[in-house]
Each structure stands twice: as structure tokens, then as C-alpha cells.
mmCIF file of C-alpha atoms in Angstrom:
data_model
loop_
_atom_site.group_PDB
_atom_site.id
_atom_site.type_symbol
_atom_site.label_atom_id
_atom_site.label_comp_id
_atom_site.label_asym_id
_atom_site.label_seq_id
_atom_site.Cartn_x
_atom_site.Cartn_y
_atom_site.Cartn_z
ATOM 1 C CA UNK A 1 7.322 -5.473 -30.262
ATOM 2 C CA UNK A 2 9.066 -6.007 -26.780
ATOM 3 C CA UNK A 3 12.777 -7.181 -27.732
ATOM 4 C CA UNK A 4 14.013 -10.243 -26.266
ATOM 5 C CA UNK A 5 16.509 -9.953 -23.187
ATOM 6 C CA UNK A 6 19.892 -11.467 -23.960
ATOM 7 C CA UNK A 7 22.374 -11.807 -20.592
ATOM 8 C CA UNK A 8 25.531 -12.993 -20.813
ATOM 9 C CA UNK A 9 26.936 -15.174 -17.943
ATOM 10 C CA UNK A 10 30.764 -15.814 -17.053
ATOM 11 C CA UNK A 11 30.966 -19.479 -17.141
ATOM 12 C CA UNK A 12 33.160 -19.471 -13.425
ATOM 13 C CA UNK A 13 29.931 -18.380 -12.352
ATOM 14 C CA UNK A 14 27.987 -20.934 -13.007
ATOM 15 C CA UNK A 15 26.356 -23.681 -10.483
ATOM 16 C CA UNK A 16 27.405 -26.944 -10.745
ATOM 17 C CA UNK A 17 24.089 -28.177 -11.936
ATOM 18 C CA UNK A 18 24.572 -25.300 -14.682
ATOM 19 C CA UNK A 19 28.049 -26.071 -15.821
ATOM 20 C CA UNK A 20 26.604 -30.118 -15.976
ATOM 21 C CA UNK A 21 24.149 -28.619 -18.284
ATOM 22 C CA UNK A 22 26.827 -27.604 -20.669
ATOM 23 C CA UNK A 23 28.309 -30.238 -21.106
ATOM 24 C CA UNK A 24 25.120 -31.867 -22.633
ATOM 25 C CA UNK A 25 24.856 -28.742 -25.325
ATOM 26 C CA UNK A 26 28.387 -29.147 -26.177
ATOM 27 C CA UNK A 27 28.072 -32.692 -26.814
ATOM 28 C CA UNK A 28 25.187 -33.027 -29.004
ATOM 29 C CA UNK A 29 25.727 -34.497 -32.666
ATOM 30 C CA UNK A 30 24.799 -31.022 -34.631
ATOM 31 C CA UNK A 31 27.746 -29.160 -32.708
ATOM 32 C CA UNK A 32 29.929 -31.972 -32.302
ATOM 33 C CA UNK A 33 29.850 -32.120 -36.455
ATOM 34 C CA UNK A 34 31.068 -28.420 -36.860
ATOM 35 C CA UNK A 35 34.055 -28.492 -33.628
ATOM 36 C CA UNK A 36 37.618 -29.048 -34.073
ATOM 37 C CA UNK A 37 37.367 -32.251 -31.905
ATOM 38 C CA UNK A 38 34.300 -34.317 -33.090
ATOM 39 C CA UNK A 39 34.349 -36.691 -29.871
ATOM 40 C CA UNK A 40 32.389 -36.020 -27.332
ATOM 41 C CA UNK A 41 33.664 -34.390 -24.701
ATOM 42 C CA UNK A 42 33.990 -36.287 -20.856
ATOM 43 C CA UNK A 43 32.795 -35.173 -17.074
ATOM 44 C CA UNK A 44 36.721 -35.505 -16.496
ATOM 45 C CA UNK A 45 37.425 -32.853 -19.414
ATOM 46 C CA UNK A 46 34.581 -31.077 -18.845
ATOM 47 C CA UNK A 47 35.881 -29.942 -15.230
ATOM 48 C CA UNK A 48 39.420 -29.710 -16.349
ATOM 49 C CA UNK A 49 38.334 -26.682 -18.317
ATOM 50 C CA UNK A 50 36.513 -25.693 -15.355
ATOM 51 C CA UNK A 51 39.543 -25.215 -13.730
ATOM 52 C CA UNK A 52 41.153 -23.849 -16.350
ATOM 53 C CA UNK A 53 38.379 -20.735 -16.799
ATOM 54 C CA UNK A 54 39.657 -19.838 -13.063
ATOM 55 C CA UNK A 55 42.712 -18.766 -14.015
ATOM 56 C CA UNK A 56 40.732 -15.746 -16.392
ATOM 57 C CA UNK A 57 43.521 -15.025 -18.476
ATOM 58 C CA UNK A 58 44.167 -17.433 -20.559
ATOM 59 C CA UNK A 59 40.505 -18.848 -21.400
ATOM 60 C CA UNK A 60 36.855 -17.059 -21.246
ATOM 61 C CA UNK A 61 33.904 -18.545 -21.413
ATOM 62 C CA UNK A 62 30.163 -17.132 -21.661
ATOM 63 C CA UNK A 63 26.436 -18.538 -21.325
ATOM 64 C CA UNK A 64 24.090 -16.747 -23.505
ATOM 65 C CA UNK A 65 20.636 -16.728 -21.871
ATOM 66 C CA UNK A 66 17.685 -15.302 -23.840
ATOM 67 C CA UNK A 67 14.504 -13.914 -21.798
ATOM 68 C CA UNK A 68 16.412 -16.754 -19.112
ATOM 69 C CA UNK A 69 16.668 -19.657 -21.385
ATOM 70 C CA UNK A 70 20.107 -21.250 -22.330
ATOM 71 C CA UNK A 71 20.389 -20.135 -25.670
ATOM 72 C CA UNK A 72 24.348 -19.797 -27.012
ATOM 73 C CA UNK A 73 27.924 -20.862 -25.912
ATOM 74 C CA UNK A 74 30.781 -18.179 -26.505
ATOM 75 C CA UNK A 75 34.819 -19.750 -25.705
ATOM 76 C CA UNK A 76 37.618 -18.004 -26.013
ATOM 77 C CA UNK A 77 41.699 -19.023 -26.065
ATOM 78 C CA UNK A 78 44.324 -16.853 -25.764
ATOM 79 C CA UNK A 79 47.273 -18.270 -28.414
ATOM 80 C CA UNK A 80 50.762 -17.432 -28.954
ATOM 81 C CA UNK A 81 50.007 -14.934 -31.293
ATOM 82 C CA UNK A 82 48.256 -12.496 -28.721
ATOM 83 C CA UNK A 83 45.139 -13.676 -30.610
ATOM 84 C CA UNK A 84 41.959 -15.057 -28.619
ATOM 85 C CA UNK A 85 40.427 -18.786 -30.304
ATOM 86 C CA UNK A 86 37.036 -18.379 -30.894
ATOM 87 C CA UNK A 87 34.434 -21.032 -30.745
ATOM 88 C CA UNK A 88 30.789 -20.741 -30.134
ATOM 89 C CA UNK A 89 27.569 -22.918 -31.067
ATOM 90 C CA UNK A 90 24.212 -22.373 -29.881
ATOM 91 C CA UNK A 91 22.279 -24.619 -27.372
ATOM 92 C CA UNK A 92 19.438 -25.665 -29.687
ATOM 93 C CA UNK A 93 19.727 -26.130 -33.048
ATOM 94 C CA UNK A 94 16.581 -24.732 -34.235
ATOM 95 C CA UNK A 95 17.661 -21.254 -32.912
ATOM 96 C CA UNK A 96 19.535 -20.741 -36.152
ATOM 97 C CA UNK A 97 16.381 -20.168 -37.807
ATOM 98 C CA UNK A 98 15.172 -17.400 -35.804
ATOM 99 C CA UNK A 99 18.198 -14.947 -35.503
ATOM 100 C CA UNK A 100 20.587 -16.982 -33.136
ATOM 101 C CA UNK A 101 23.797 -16.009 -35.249
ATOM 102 C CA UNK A 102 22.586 -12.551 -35.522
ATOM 103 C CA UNK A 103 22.501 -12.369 -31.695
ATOM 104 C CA UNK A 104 25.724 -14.694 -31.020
ATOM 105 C CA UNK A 105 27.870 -12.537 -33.213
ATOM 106 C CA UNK A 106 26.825 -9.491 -31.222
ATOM 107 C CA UNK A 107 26.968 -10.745 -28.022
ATOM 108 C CA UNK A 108 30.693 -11.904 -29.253
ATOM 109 C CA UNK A 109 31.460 -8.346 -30.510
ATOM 110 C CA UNK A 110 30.556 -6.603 -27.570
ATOM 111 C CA UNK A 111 32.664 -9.433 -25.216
ATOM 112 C CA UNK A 112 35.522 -8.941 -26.841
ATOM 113 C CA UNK A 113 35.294 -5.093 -26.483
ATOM 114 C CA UNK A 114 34.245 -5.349 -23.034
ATOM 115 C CA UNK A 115 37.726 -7.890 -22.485
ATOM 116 C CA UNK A 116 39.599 -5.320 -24.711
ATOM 117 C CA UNK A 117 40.164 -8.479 -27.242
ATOM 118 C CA UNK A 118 40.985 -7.194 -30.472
ATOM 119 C CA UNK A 119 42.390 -10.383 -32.883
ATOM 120 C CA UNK A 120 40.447 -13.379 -33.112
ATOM 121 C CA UNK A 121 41.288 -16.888 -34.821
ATOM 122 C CA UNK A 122 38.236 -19.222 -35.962
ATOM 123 C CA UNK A 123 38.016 -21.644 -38.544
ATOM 124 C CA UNK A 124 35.470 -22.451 -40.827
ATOM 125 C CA UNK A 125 34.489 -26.091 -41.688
ATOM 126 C CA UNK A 126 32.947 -26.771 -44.924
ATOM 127 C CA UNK A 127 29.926 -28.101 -42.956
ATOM 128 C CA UNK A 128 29.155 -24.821 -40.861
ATOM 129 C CA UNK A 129 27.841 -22.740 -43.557
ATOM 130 C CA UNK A 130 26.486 -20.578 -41.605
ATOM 131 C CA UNK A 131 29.243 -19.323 -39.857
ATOM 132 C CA UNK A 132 30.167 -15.459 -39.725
ATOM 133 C CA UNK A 133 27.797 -14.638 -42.670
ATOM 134 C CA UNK A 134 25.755 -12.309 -40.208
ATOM 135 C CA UNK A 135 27.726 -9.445 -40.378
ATOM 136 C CA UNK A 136 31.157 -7.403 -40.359
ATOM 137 C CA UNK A 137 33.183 -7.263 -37.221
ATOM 138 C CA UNK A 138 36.140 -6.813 -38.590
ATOM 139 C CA UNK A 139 39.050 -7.097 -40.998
ATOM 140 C CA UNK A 140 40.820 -10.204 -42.208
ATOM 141 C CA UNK A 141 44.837 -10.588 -41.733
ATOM 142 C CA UNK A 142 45.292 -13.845 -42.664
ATOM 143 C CA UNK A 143 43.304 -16.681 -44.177
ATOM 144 C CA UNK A 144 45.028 -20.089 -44.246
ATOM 145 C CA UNK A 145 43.803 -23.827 -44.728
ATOM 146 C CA UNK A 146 42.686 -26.754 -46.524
ATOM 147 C CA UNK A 147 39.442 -28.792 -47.735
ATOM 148 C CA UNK A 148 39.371 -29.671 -44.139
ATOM 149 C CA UNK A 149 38.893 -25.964 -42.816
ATOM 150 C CA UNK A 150 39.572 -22.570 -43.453
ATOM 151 C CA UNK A 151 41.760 -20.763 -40.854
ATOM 152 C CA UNK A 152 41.022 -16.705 -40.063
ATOM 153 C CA UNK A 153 42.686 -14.389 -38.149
ATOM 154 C CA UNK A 154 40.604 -11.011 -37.960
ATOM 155 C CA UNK A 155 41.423 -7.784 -36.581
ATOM 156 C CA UNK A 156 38.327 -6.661 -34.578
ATOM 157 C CA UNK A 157 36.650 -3.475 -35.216
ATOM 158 C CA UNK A 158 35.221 -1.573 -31.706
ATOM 159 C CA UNK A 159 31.775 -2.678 -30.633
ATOM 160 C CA UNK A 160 30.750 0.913 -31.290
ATOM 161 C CA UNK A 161 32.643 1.747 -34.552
ATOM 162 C CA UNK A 162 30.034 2.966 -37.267
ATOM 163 C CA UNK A 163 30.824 0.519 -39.545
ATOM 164 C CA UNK A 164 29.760 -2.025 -36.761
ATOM 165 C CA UNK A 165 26.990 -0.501 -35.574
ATOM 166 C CA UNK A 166 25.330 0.676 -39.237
ATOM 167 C CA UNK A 167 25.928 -3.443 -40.664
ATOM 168 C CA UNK A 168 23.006 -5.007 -41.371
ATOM 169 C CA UNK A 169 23.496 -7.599 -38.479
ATOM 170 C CA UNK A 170 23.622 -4.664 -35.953
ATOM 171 C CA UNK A 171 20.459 -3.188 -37.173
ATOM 172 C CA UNK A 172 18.729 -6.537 -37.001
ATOM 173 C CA UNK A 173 20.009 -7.676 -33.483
ATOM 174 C CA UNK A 174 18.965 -3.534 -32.139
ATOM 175 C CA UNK A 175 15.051 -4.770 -33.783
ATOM 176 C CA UNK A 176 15.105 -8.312 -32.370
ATOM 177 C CA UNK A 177 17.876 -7.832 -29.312
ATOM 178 C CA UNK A 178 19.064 -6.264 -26.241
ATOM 179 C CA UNK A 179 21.376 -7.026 -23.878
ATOM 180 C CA UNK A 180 20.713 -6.509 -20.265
ATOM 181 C CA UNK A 181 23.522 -7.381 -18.451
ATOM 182 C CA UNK A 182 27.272 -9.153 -18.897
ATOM 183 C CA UNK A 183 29.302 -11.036 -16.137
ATOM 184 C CA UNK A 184 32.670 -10.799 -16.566
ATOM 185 C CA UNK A 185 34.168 -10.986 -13.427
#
């Protein structure tokens, strides 16, 4: 079985007509439900955070493509704490079905190692079930919230530690996945 070719693509390095086409993914009703901001997000905000990916120290952002079709979104915000904010959703929502959290937490684990990140925030919506049940990539320091959303903070384990690489996610993504290729320039 040939495994499908995952690349991931530094958002600054997108072309306009690609960076137009995120803004539709982003604003569709199935990932709107699960974000921290519901509303959909404007042209005008849309290229502020253009703008704001230039500076590359603060804020990352990644395209997913699988075998070259848009397939996940992976953002990431530095906060006070040293911490990076992690959002993510995938383009279609049907790819949930055939291993597109599997492949989105990987291709998350190995950014972060590849950006040296190694604390991450997220929080968890009672709606997004299926959020970060694909597999360990790390530790928990803190877990915080209310009915509204649970609030983690997770010390990051290396993209190659063993207890990464022998999780059942890992295994699955190395049957299904490979990834040829990350921009992060």
C-alpha cells in the first residue's frame, strides 16, 4: 500500500489566492462550532494575521497538504507563559473519518520539535470530542476550566522519544503517513 504524502507548508509562504483559500476553511460552520471565537472571521482579519505570521516569532502557522490537496490547518501563539496556543482543524470535515487526527497530531508533534516548542496550551470544548484522543505527545501540567472548556497546558515529549514513536497513533500515521517535506522558513 503506497502511503499518502503529507507536506507541510509555512503559511508566509503561501500565494495570495492560497491564503484566500484559508480563510474559507476557517470559516466554515463545523470549525467555527469547535474555535474560541465562533464568528466568522473577515478579509480585514484575515490579512491582519497575515502580517502578523511575518514577524515568525510570535505566531506560526502551517498548511497540511495530503498527496497536494489542502487537507489540515496547524496555528500556533506564543503566550506569556513561554507556552505556544495551539489550534488546528482540518479543511474538510469528512477527513476525520479516515485518519485526519491521526495525521494532524503528528504533523503537530514533529512542528513543534522542528521549532524546538516544547509547552503547548489548547482547550477542549465539550463539542470537539475528538480532540487529542489520537495519541500521547506529552505530559499534562495543568488542567483548568469550566462547562464551557477545558484548559491544558502539556509538556511536549521529543518527536522521536520512544514513548512517542511506539503510541498507537505513531504506528498508525508510519502505516497510513509520511511526510515529505516541511517549510519553516
Amino acid at each position: 500500500m503506497r502511503k499518502k504524502r503529507l507536506e507541510i507548508i509555512n503559511f508566509v509562504n503561501l500565494s495570495d489566492e492560497k491564503y484566500r483559500k484559508i480563510l474559507e476553511y476557517r470559516n466554515q460552520e463545523y470549525v467555527r462550532t469547535v474555535s474560541n471565537s465562533p464568528e466568522p472571521i473577515t478579509v480585514k482579519q484575515h490579512e491582519a494575521y497575515r502580517e502578523a505570521l511575518k514577524k515568525r516569532d510570535k505566531f506560526f502557522a502551517f498548511l497540511i497538504t495530503c498527496d497536494g490537496a489542502d487537507y489540515a490547518v496547524i496555528n500556533l501563539k506564543k503566550l506569556d507563559d513561554g507556552s505556544f496556543y495551539l489550534g488546528y482543524y482540518l479543511t474538510d470535515e469528512l477527513y476525520k473519518f479516515e485518519g485526519g487526527g491521526v495525521a494532524v497530531h503528528n504533523c503537530m508533534m514533529y512542528i513543534c520539535d522542528r521549532l524546538k516548542i516544547k509547552l503547548i496550551s489548547y482547550d477542549i470544548k465539550p463539542e470537539n470530542s475528538r480532540v487529542f484522543r489520537v495519541g500521547q505527545g506529552g505530559e499534562d501540567i495543568a488542567v483548568s476550566g469550566s462547562s464551557e472548556a477545558l484548559h491544558h497546558l502539556v509538556r511536549l515529549y521529543s518527536y522521536d522519544d520512544e514513548r512517542v514513536k511506539n503510541s498507537k497513533s505513531a504506528k498508525l500515521f508510519n502505516k497510513i503517513y509520511e511526510i515529505k517535506g516541511g517549510d519553516f522558513s
